[in-house]
Coordinates of C-alpha atoms and ligand atoms in Angstrom, one line a residue:
M1 CA -0.1 0.0 -0.2
K2 CA 1.4 3.0 -1.1
S3 CA -1.0 6.0 -0.9
V4 CA -4.7 7.0 -1.4
R5 CA -5.9 9.5 -3.3
F6 CA -9.5 11.0 -3.2
W7 CA -11.2 11.9 -6.6
G8 CA -14.7 12.6 -5.2
T9 CA -15.1 13.2 -1.4
R10 CA -19.0 15.1 -1.5
G11 CA -21.9 12.7 -0.4
S12 CA -25.4 12.5 -2.2
L13 CA -25.0 15.3 -5.0
P14 CA -21.9 16.9 -6.6
V15 CA -21.3 20.8 -5.9
A16 CA -19.5 23.6 -7.0
L17 CA -18.3 26.8 -5.4
T18 CA -20.6 29.8 -6.9
A19 CA -19.5 33.1 -8.4
P20 CA -20.2 34.7 -5.3
Q21 CA -18.4 32.4 -3.0
I22 CA -15.4 33.2 -4.8
R23 CA -15.6 36.5 -5.0
E24 CA -16.4 36.4 -1.1
R25 CA -12.8 34.5 -0.7
L26 CA -11.2 37.0 -3.0
V27 CA -12.1 39.4 -1.0
A28 CA -11.4 37.8 2.3
A29 CA -7.9 36.9 0.9
V30 CA -6.9 40.5 -0.1
R31 CA -8.5 41.9 3.2
A32 CA -5.9 39.6 5.4
S33 CA -3.0 40.7 3.0
R34 CA -3.5 44.6 4.0
E35 CA -0.5 44.6 6.6
Q36 CA 1.5 41.8 4.5
S37 CA 4.6 42.9 2.7
L38 CA 4.0 40.4 -0.4
R39 CA 6.9 41.5 -3.2
S40 CA 8.2 38.1 -4.0
D41 CA 6.1 35.3 -5.5
A42 CA 7.6 32.8 -2.7
E43 CA 5.9 35.6 -0.1
I44 CA 2.9 35.4 -1.8
E45 CA 2.5 31.4 -2.0
G46 CA 3.8 31.5 1.5
F47 CA 0.9 34.3 2.5
V48 CA -1.7 31.8 0.5
D49 CA -0.7 28.8 2.1
G50 CA -1.4 30.2 5.5
L51 CA -5.1 31.3 4.8
G52 CA -7.4 28.8 6.0
F53 CA -8.7 26.1 3.7
D54 CA -11.9 27.5 3.6
V55 CA -10.5 30.4 2.0
A56 CA -7.6 29.1 0.1
G57 CA -8.9 25.7 -0.9
T58 CA -12.2 23.6 -0.9
F59 CA -13.4 20.4 0.3
G60 CA -14.8 20.0 -3.2
G61 CA -16.7 18.9 -5.5
H62 CA -17.4 15.4 -6.8
T63 CA -19.2 12.6 -5.2
S64 CA -17.4 9.3 -3.7
C65 CA -14.6 8.3 -5.6
V66 CA -11.2 7.0 -3.9
Q67 CA -8.0 5.3 -5.7
I68 CA -5.9 3.0 -3.6
D69 CA -2.2 2.7 -5.1
T70 CA -1.5 -0.8 -3.9
G71 CA 2.1 -0.7 -5.4
D72 CA 0.8 -3.4 -8.0
A73 CA 0.0 -2.5 -11.8
C74 CA -3.4 -2.8 -11.6
H75 CA -5.7 -0.2 -10.4
V76 CA -7.8 -0.3 -7.3
I77 CA -11.1 2.3 -6.5
C78 CA -13.7 2.7 -3.9
D79 CA -16.8 3.7 -5.7
L80 CA -17.7 5.2 -9.1
G81 CA -19.2 8.7 -7.9
S82 CA -18.7 11.8 -10.1
G83 CA -15.0 12.1 -9.1
L84 CA -14.6 8.8 -11.5
R85 CA -14.6 10.9 -14.4
P86 CA -11.0 13.1 -13.4
L87 CA -9.7 9.8 -12.5
G88 CA -10.1 8.1 -15.8
Q89 CA -8.8 11.4 -17.6
A90 CA -5.5 11.0 -15.6
A91 CA -5.6 7.1 -16.0
M92 CA -6.0 7.9 -20.1
A93 CA -3.0 10.5 -20.1
K94 CA -0.7 8.1 -18.1
H95 CA -1.4 4.9 -19.7
G96 CA -3.1 6.0 -23.1
L97 CA -4.6 2.8 -24.7
A98 CA -2.1 0.3 -22.9
P99 CA -4.8 -2.3 -21.4
Q100 CA -5.5 -1.5 -17.8
T101 CA -7.3 -3.5 -15.2
Y102 CA -9.4 -1.8 -12.8
H103 CA -11.0 -3.3 -9.4
V104 CA -13.8 -1.4 -8.1
F105 CA -15.4 -1.9 -4.8
L106 CA -18.7 -1.0 -4.8
S107 CA -20.4 0.7 -1.1
H108 CA -23.7 0.1 -2.9
V109 CA -25.5 1.3 -6.1
H110 CA -27.1 4.7 -4.8
W111 CA -26.7 7.1 -7.7
D112 CA -24.1 9.4 -6.2
H113 CA -21.7 5.9 -5.6
I114 CA -22.0 5.0 -9.6
M115 CA -23.1 8.2 -11.5
G116 CA -19.4 8.8 -12.8
L117 CA -19.1 5.5 -14.8
P118 CA -20.8 6.6 -18.1
F119 CA -18.2 9.5 -17.8
F120 CA -15.2 6.9 -17.2
I121 CA -13.4 7.0 -20.7
P122 CA -11.2 3.8 -20.2
A123 CA -14.5 1.8 -19.7
Y124 CA -14.7 2.5 -23.6
V125 CA -11.1 1.5 -24.3
P126 CA -11.0 -2.1 -25.9
G127 CA -8.5 -4.1 -23.8
N128 CA -9.2 -2.6 -20.7
R129 CA -10.5 -5.0 -17.9
I130 CA -13.0 -3.8 -15.2
V131 CA -14.0 -5.7 -12.3
I132 CA -16.5 -4.6 -10.0
H133 CA -16.6 -6.1 -6.6
G134 CA -19.6 -5.8 -4.0
G135 CA -21.5 -7.4 -1.6
H136 CA -25.0 -6.9 -3.4
A137 CA -26.4 -9.1 -6.4
N138 CA -28.2 -6.7 -8.3
I139 CA -25.0 -4.2 -9.2
E140 CA -24.9 -5.1 -13.1
A141 CA -28.3 -4.1 -13.3
A142 CA -28.1 -0.9 -11.5
L143 CA -25.3 0.2 -13.7
R144 CA -27.1 -1.0 -16.9
R145 CA -30.3 0.8 -15.6
Q146 CA -28.9 4.4 -15.3
M147 CA -27.5 4.2 -18.8
E148 CA -31.0 3.2 -20.5
P149 CA -33.1 5.4 -22.5
P150 CA -34.9 8.1 -21.8
S151 CA -32.2 8.7 -18.7
F152 CA -29.0 8.6 -20.9
P153 CA -28.1 8.7 -24.4
V154 CA -25.1 6.0 -24.6
P155 CA -26.0 2.5 -23.5
F156 CA -24.0 0.2 -21.1
D157 CA -23.4 -2.1 -24.2
A158 CA -21.3 0.7 -25.8
F159 CA -18.7 0.0 -23.5
N160 CA -15.8 -1.9 -25.1
A161 CA -13.7 -2.8 -22.0
T162 CA -14.6 -6.2 -20.4
F163 CA -16.9 -6.1 -17.4
E164 CA -16.6 -8.7 -14.5
F165 CA -18.8 -8.4 -11.6
V166 CA -17.7 -10.5 -8.7
Q167 CA -20.1 -10.3 -5.5
L168 CA -18.3 -10.9 -2.1
S169 CA -19.6 -12.6 0.9
P170 CA -18.9 -10.4 4.3
G171 CA -16.8 -11.8 6.8
V172 CA -14.8 -14.0 4.0
A173 CA -11.3 -12.8 3.1
H174 CA -10.7 -12.3 -0.8
D175 CA -7.7 -12.0 -2.5
V176 CA -7.8 -9.2 -4.8
A177 CA -4.7 -7.3 -6.5
G178 CA -2.1 -8.9 -3.7
M179 CA -4.5 -7.5 -1.1
S180 CA -6.8 -9.4 1.5
V181 CA -10.2 -7.9 1.5
T182 CA -13.0 -8.2 3.7
T183 CA -16.3 -6.7 3.6
L184 CA -18.7 -5.7 6.6
R185 CA -22.4 -5.3 5.8
Q186 CA -23.7 -1.8 7.0
R187 CA -27.0 -0.3 8.1
H188 CA -28.3 1.8 5.2
T189 CA -31.3 1.7 3.0
G190 CA -30.8 -1.2 0.7
D191 CA -27.9 -1.9 2.8
S192 CA -24.2 -0.8 1.7
Y193 CA -20.6 -2.5 2.4
G194 CA -17.5 -1.3 4.0
Y195 CA -14.4 -2.9 2.9
R196 CA -11.1 -3.4 4.9
F197 CA -7.8 -3.7 2.5
E198 CA -4.7 -5.3 4.2
K199 CA -1.4 -5.6 2.4
N200 CA 2.3 -6.0 3.7
G201 CA 1.0 -5.3 7.1
R202 CA -0.8 -2.0 6.1
T203 CA -4.7 -1.2 6.6
I204 CA -6.8 0.9 5.0
V205 CA -10.9 0.9 5.8
Y206 CA -13.3 2.4 3.4
T207 CA -16.6 2.7 5.5
T208 CA -19.2 5.0 3.7
D209 CA -23.3 5.3 3.9
S210 CA -23.0 3.6 7.2
E211 CA -25.5 4.9 10.0
H212 CA -24.3 3.9 13.7
T213 CA -25.8 4.1 17.2
L214 CA -23.2 3.8 20.0
D215 CA -25.7 2.4 22.7
N216 CA -25.5 -1.3 20.8
A217 CA -22.8 -3.0 22.2
D218 CA -22.5 -5.9 19.5
E219 CA -22.6 -3.4 17.0
V220 CA -19.7 -1.2 18.3
H221 CA -17.6 -4.5 18.9
T222 CA -18.2 -5.2 15.4
F223 CA -17.0 -1.9 14.0
A224 CA -14.4 -1.7 16.3
T225 CA -13.0 -4.9 15.0
F226 CA -13.3 -4.2 11.6
F227 CA -11.3 -0.8 12.0
A228 CA -8.7 -2.8 14.4
N229 CA -5.5 -1.2 14.1
A230 CA -6.1 0.5 10.8
D231 CA -3.4 2.9 9.2
L232 CA -6.5 4.9 7.9
V233 CA -10.3 5.0 8.4
I234 CA -11.9 6.7 5.4
F235 CA -15.3 7.4 7.3
D236 CA -18.7 8.6 6.8
A237 CA -19.2 12.0 8.4
M238 CA -22.0 13.5 6.6
Y239 CA -23.7 14.9 9.7
S240 CA -23.1 16.7 12.9
L241 CA -24.1 14.4 16.0
A242 CA -27.1 16.4 16.8
D243 CA -28.0 15.3 13.5
A244 CA -27.4 12.2 13.6
V245 CA -29.1 11.5 16.8
S246 CA -32.2 13.5 16.2
V247 CA -33.6 14.8 12.9
K248 CA -31.4 12.7 10.3
A249 CA -31.6 9.9 12.5
D250 CA -32.6 6.7 10.2
W251 CA -31.4 8.7 7.2
G252 CA -28.4 6.1 6.6
H253 CA -25.2 8.1 7.6
S254 CA -22.9 8.7 10.1
S255 CA -21.1 11.8 12.1
N256 CA -17.7 12.9 13.1
I257 CA -18.3 12.1 16.6
F258 CA -19.0 8.2 16.0
G259 CA -16.2 8.0 13.6
L260 CA -13.8 9.4 16.3
E261 CA -15.2 6.9 18.9
L262 CA -15.0 3.9 16.6
C263 CA -11.3 4.5 15.7
Q264 CA -10.4 5.3 19.2
L265 CA -11.7 1.9 20.2
A266 CA -9.9 0.1 17.5
N267 CA -7.0 1.8 17.8
A268 CA -6.9 3.4 14.2
S269 CA -4.1 5.6 13.2
H270 CA -5.7 7.9 11.0
L271 CA -9.5 9.3 10.9
C272 CA -10.6 10.9 7.4
L273 CA -13.8 12.7 7.4
F274 CA -15.6 11.8 3.9
H275 CA -19.0 11.8 2.0
H276 CA -19.5 15.5 3.0
E277 CA -22.9 16.8 3.1
P278 CA -23.7 18.9 0.0
A279 CA -25.1 21.5 2.3
S280 CA -22.1 22.1 4.2
S281 CA -20.1 25.0 3.2
D282 CA -16.3 24.8 3.4
A283 CA -16.4 27.1 6.8
V284 CA -18.4 24.3 8.4
I285 CA -16.7 21.2 7.2
A286 CA -13.3 23.1 8.5
K287 CA -15.1 23.7 11.9
V288 CA -16.2 20.1 12.4
L289 CA -12.8 19.1 11.5
D290 CA -11.4 21.4 14.3
D291 CA -13.9 20.4 16.6
T292 CA -13.1 16.7 15.8
R293 CA -9.5 17.3 16.5
R294 CA -10.1 19.2 19.5
L295 CA -12.0 16.3 20.9
E296 CA -9.8 13.8 20.2
A297 CA -7.1 15.6 22.1
V298 CA -9.2 15.8 25.1
T299 CA -10.5 12.1 25.1
R300 CA -7.2 10.6 24.4
T301 CA -6.1 7.5 26.6
G302 CA -3.5 5.7 24.2
R303 CA -1.8 7.1 21.4
P304 CA -2.6 10.3 19.0
L305 CA -5.4 9.4 16.5
K306 CA -4.8 11.7 13.5
V307 CA -7.9 13.4 12.0
S308 CA -8.2 15.0 8.6
A309 CA -11.0 15.8 6.3
A310 CA -10.9 14.0 3.0
Y311 CA -11.1 17.1 -0.3
D312 CA -10.8 16.3 -4.0
G313 CA -7.2 15.8 -4.5
L314 CA -6.3 15.1 -1.5
E315 CA -3.1 12.3 -1.5
I316 CA -2.5 10.4 1.8
A317 CA 0.9 8.6 1.9
L318 CA 1.1 5.5 3.8
Ligands
ZN401 ZN1 -23.6 8.4 -1.1
ZN402 ZN1 -26.5 5.8 -0.1

């Protein structure tokens, strides 16, 4: 396992910054620069890097799509959200028409997790092989249906790559692309599946669209075991704790607080907040990240847990 790259980090629906939001950021940046001496390019870049991520960056954009660089020649991708489109463009730029194998692990077939596939250029390239792994039996039907008329102009059969579908059984370790992969069924409308990837002593857990209740000891134990000693846990933190336990209980998602508690119980190294609520501004996500880090510091009993918030373009080295 070498690294993880995030191509899509937003939940439910892609979002983009609007013109008024960009203007607001520029005004904030220029205002903050008033007392600064910014003569050289290096001084300007240093100043920009010192601005908050909610001014100088954005948590983006595309829906769920995460790439794992296992050190192997084949590609490993979690979910086919709209972030799959730029992933495909980058793969084409790097590999051209040379045949590639893509192993995809699908959490479930809700639209935000499959909408990128029709825009994935490698799927149209003859000689490419795309293997879609998942816990559901209906994955192929769902992928075909989103490309049927009258909803989409290009049918699934227009793909020239070969497709294979592999149904994984929860709790059974599968060898894929040199990794040991185990799955866990999660609470979500229509079910979703989390994945634990292990290779050469490194462990990544991808768990999204999963609702948790911390008052069920069996369930807490199951997830803490699934996350055990992970180097990185990519966790559905769509809601605040208040939302998750009140108005949005049973909406199928989780919060930063549940992620923190489960990772602490599991002795994980790094919690990455993921599947951000589309209505959340960058400032809101930055505050959730800050609150989670402060809570981690005051509740820490063992080694520190690193906490980050995923954004499109983030790369985490392992
Ligand atoms: Zn989702
Ligand atoms: Zn979902």
